[in-house]
Amino acid sequence: MRIGLFVDSVSTALSDGENYITSGGIGVYAQELLSALLQEEDDNEYLLIRGRPASVPLVFHPRVKEVSPSRPLRFVNRTGLWREWVLRNEYIELLHELTPIAGTIRWHKYPLVLTVHDVIPLFYPELFTRLNTLAFKAFCRRNLEHADAVIAVSQNTNQDMQKFFPGTGNKTTVIPIAGQTFHSIHPPDLHVLKEFNIHSPYILSVATIEPRKNHLALLDAYMLVRESGYDLKLVLIGPKGWKNDEIYHHDALNKYKQDIIFTGVIPPRLLEIFYRGALVFIYPSFYEGFGMPALEAAGAAIPVIVGRNSSLAEIMGDSAYYVGERPVGHEIADAVMDIIDNQELKNKLCLMGKKQAARYSWQKTAQKTLEVYRQVARRGQK
């Protein structure tokens, strides 16, 4: 079978021969899923359609053909026109769109599988631009109507989807994903941290710098921890999002400017080092469709603090230290100090986190996704 995979707005870069994602969780999903699919079977071929100009391939493999628009045509892709032009010139037997908000033009007749990661703009429209929220609702509804099968990455996302789009229940399968794969063989070299001016213990968070990720509460918590006498740095990894002026003007950045490190996006080999070296990982997000970074930190045997909301309780089980549904600074600070001061609690969270992360794997994701492909293909042949 020749399968088309369409993913919009994913960027890649190359570092020391390693191609990696620079544009967030959906890109990681695309790369990890495709890599796992190629390991799971030997027959299928994949046409990877990128919606953004790309000089670095998502995956290097002889069974993968990758196409992306030239820069002048990028705006055309937003309507779906460029994707449809590709599909008129490339034969496939099934199309899997890895995000629910692809362009609205749809001339192809191929069976369609659609992955929904979350419907957060519909829950928290104030955290997004009005145009983004309206476009998300319109595109998501239209694409769900066209889909032959829908994949939700968590039970929580499935439940959320049914609230806004109740007609999708009979064609939705929940297929959990996993954390990003790290390929280091030897223990990571923590001396690399010194290149980032990190010479003391640090708190870590990995997320796009935008309101939904709740960096304001995290910075409030950091100030409280420092004022309580704990000499720690704060490391924030992730790209810049939107509506983040208030984050970059927080009082903590004036008072502890030298101790708060924004790294931007970094390659997986460095990300793993940051996970392994952290004292505590904090993920204070208001809402998540899955919560990949929290699971990655747990897999690195780091105590994880999250809000008890959305999919986070489902994915993390009893392995995390939970704070409120909408985490605020003082409760995050209390959680950090509780973990630091209680070695038994810290050891328990590390052990349980590693066990919880081991329950998820991209091979399981690929196996279940292949079954959805086969079911849809069989229905299309009737």
JSON list of N, CA and C in Angstrom, two decimals, residues 1 53 69 86 111 151 155 248 295 299 307 315 348 370 372:
[
{"chain": "A", "resi": 1, "resn": "MET", "atom": "N", "xyz": [0.85, -1.19, 0.00]},
{"chain": "A", "resi": 1, "resn": "MET", "atom": "CA", "xyz": [0.00, 0.00, 0.00]},
{"chain": "A", "resi": 1, "resn": "MET", "atom": "C", "xyz": [0.89, 1.25, 0.00]},
{"chain": "A", "resi": 53, "resn": "PRO", "atom": "N", "xyz": [7.89, 24.96, 3.23]},
{"chain": "A", "resi": 53, "resn": "PRO", "atom": "CA", "xyz": [9.15, 24.72, 2.52]},
{"chain": "A", "resi": 53, "resn": "PRO", "atom": "C", "xyz": [10.16, 24.01, 3.42]},
{"chain": "A", "resi": 69, "resn": "PRO", "atom": "N", "xyz": [6.28, 22.53, -0.63]},
{"chain": "A", "resi": 69, "resn": "PRO", "atom": "CA", "xyz": [6.12, 23.64, -1.56]},
{"chain": "A", "resi": 69, "resn": "PRO", "atom": "C", "xyz": [7.34, 24.55, -1.57]},
{"chain": "A", "resi": 86, "resn": "VAL", "atom": "N", "xyz": [-0.43, 18.07, -5.65]},
{"chain": "A", "resi": 86, "resn": "VAL", "atom": "CA", "xyz": [0.46, 16.92, -5.44]},
{"chain": "A", "resi": 86, "resn": "VAL", "atom": "C", "xyz": [-0.31, 15.62, -5.63]},
{"chain": "A", "resi": 111, "resn": "PRO", "atom": "N", "xyz": [-9.47, 7.56, 0.50]},
{"chain": "A", "resi": 111, "resn": "PRO", "atom": "CA", "xyz": [-9.92, 7.39, 1.88]},
{"chain": "A", "resi": 111, "resn": "PRO", "atom": "C", "xyz": [-9.07, 8.26, 2.81]},
{"chain": "A", "resi": 151, "resn": "ILE", "atom": "N", "xyz": [-8.40, 9.50, 14.46]},
{"chain": "A", "resi": 151, "resn": "ILE", "atom": "CA", "xyz": [-7.54, 9.05, 15.56]},
{"chain": "A", "resi": 151, "resn": "ILE", "atom": "C", "xyz": [-7.45, 10.17, 16.59]},
{"chain": "A", "resi": 155, "resn": "GLN", "atom": "N", "xyz": [-7.86, 9.63, 25.54]},
{"chain": "A", "resi": 155, "resn": "GLN", "atom": "CA", "xyz": [-9.28, 9.53, 25.84]},
{"chain": "A", "resi": 155, "resn": "GLN", "atom": "C", "xyz": [-9.86, 10.91, 26.08]},
{"chain": "A", "resi": 248, "resn": "TYR", "atom": "N", "xyz": [7.69, 37.79, 28.98]},
{"chain": "A", "resi": 248, "resn": "TYR", "atom": "CA", "xyz": [9.05, 38.32, 28.87]},
{"chain": "A", "resi": 248, "resn": "TYR", "atom": "C", "xyz": [9.27, 39.60, 29.70]},
{"chain": "A", "resi": 295, "resn": "LEU", "atom": "N", "xyz": [5.79, 13.37, 29.87]},
{"chain": "A", "resi": 295, "resn": "LEU", "atom": "CA", "xyz": [6.11, 11.95, 29.78]},
{"chain": "A", "resi": 295, "resn": "LEU", "atom": "C", "xyz": [7.59, 11.75, 29.49]},
{"chain": "A", "resi": 299, "resn": "GLY", "atom": "N", "xyz": [10.21, 9.72, 31.85]},
{"chain": "A", "resi": 299, "resn": "GLY", "atom": "CA", "xyz": [11.07, 8.65, 31.33]},
{"chain": "A", "resi": 299, "resn": "GLY", "atom": "C", "xyz": [12.53, 8.86, 31.64]},
{"chain": "A", "resi": 307, "resn": "GLY", "atom": "N", "xyz": [-0.43, 20.16, 36.40]},
{"chain": "A", "resi": 307, "resn": "GLY", "atom": "CA", "xyz": [-1.77, 20.48, 36.86]},
{"chain": "A", "resi": 307, "resn": "GLY", "atom": "C", "xyz": [-2.68, 19.29, 36.66]},
{"chain": "A", "resi": 315, "resn": "ILE", "atom": "N", "xyz": [-2.56, 10.56, 31.28]},
{"chain": "A", "resi": 315, "resn": "ILE", "atom": "CA", "xyz": [-1.28, 10.10, 30.74]},
{"chain": "A", "resi": 315, "resn": "ILE", "atom": "C", "xyz": [-0.27, 9.82, 31.85]},
{"chain": "A", "resi": 348, "resn": "LYS", "atom": "N", "xyz": [10.46, 8.20, 44.92]},
{"chain": "A", "resi": 348, "resn": "LYS", "atom": "CA", "xyz": [9.21, 7.55, 44.53]},
{"chain": "A", "resi": 348, "resn": "LYS", "atom": "C", "xyz": [8.71, 8.08, 43.19]},
{"chain": "A", "resi": 370, "resn": "LEU", "atom": "N", "xyz": [-1.56, 1.32, 11.89]},
{"chain": "A", "resi": 370, "resn": "LEU", "atom": "CA", "xyz": [-1.60, 0.44, 10.71]},
{"chain": "A", "resi": 370, "resn": "LEU", "atom": "C", "xyz": [-2.92, -0.31, 10.63]},
{"chain": "A", "resi": 372, "resn": "VAL", "atom": "N", "xyz": [-5.79, 0.80, 11.69]},
{"chain": "A", "resi": 372, "resn": "VAL", "atom": "CA", "xyz": [-6.78, 1.76, 11.18]},
{"chain": "A", "resi": 372, "resn": "VAL", "atom": "C", "xyz": [-6.63, 1.90, 9.67]}
]
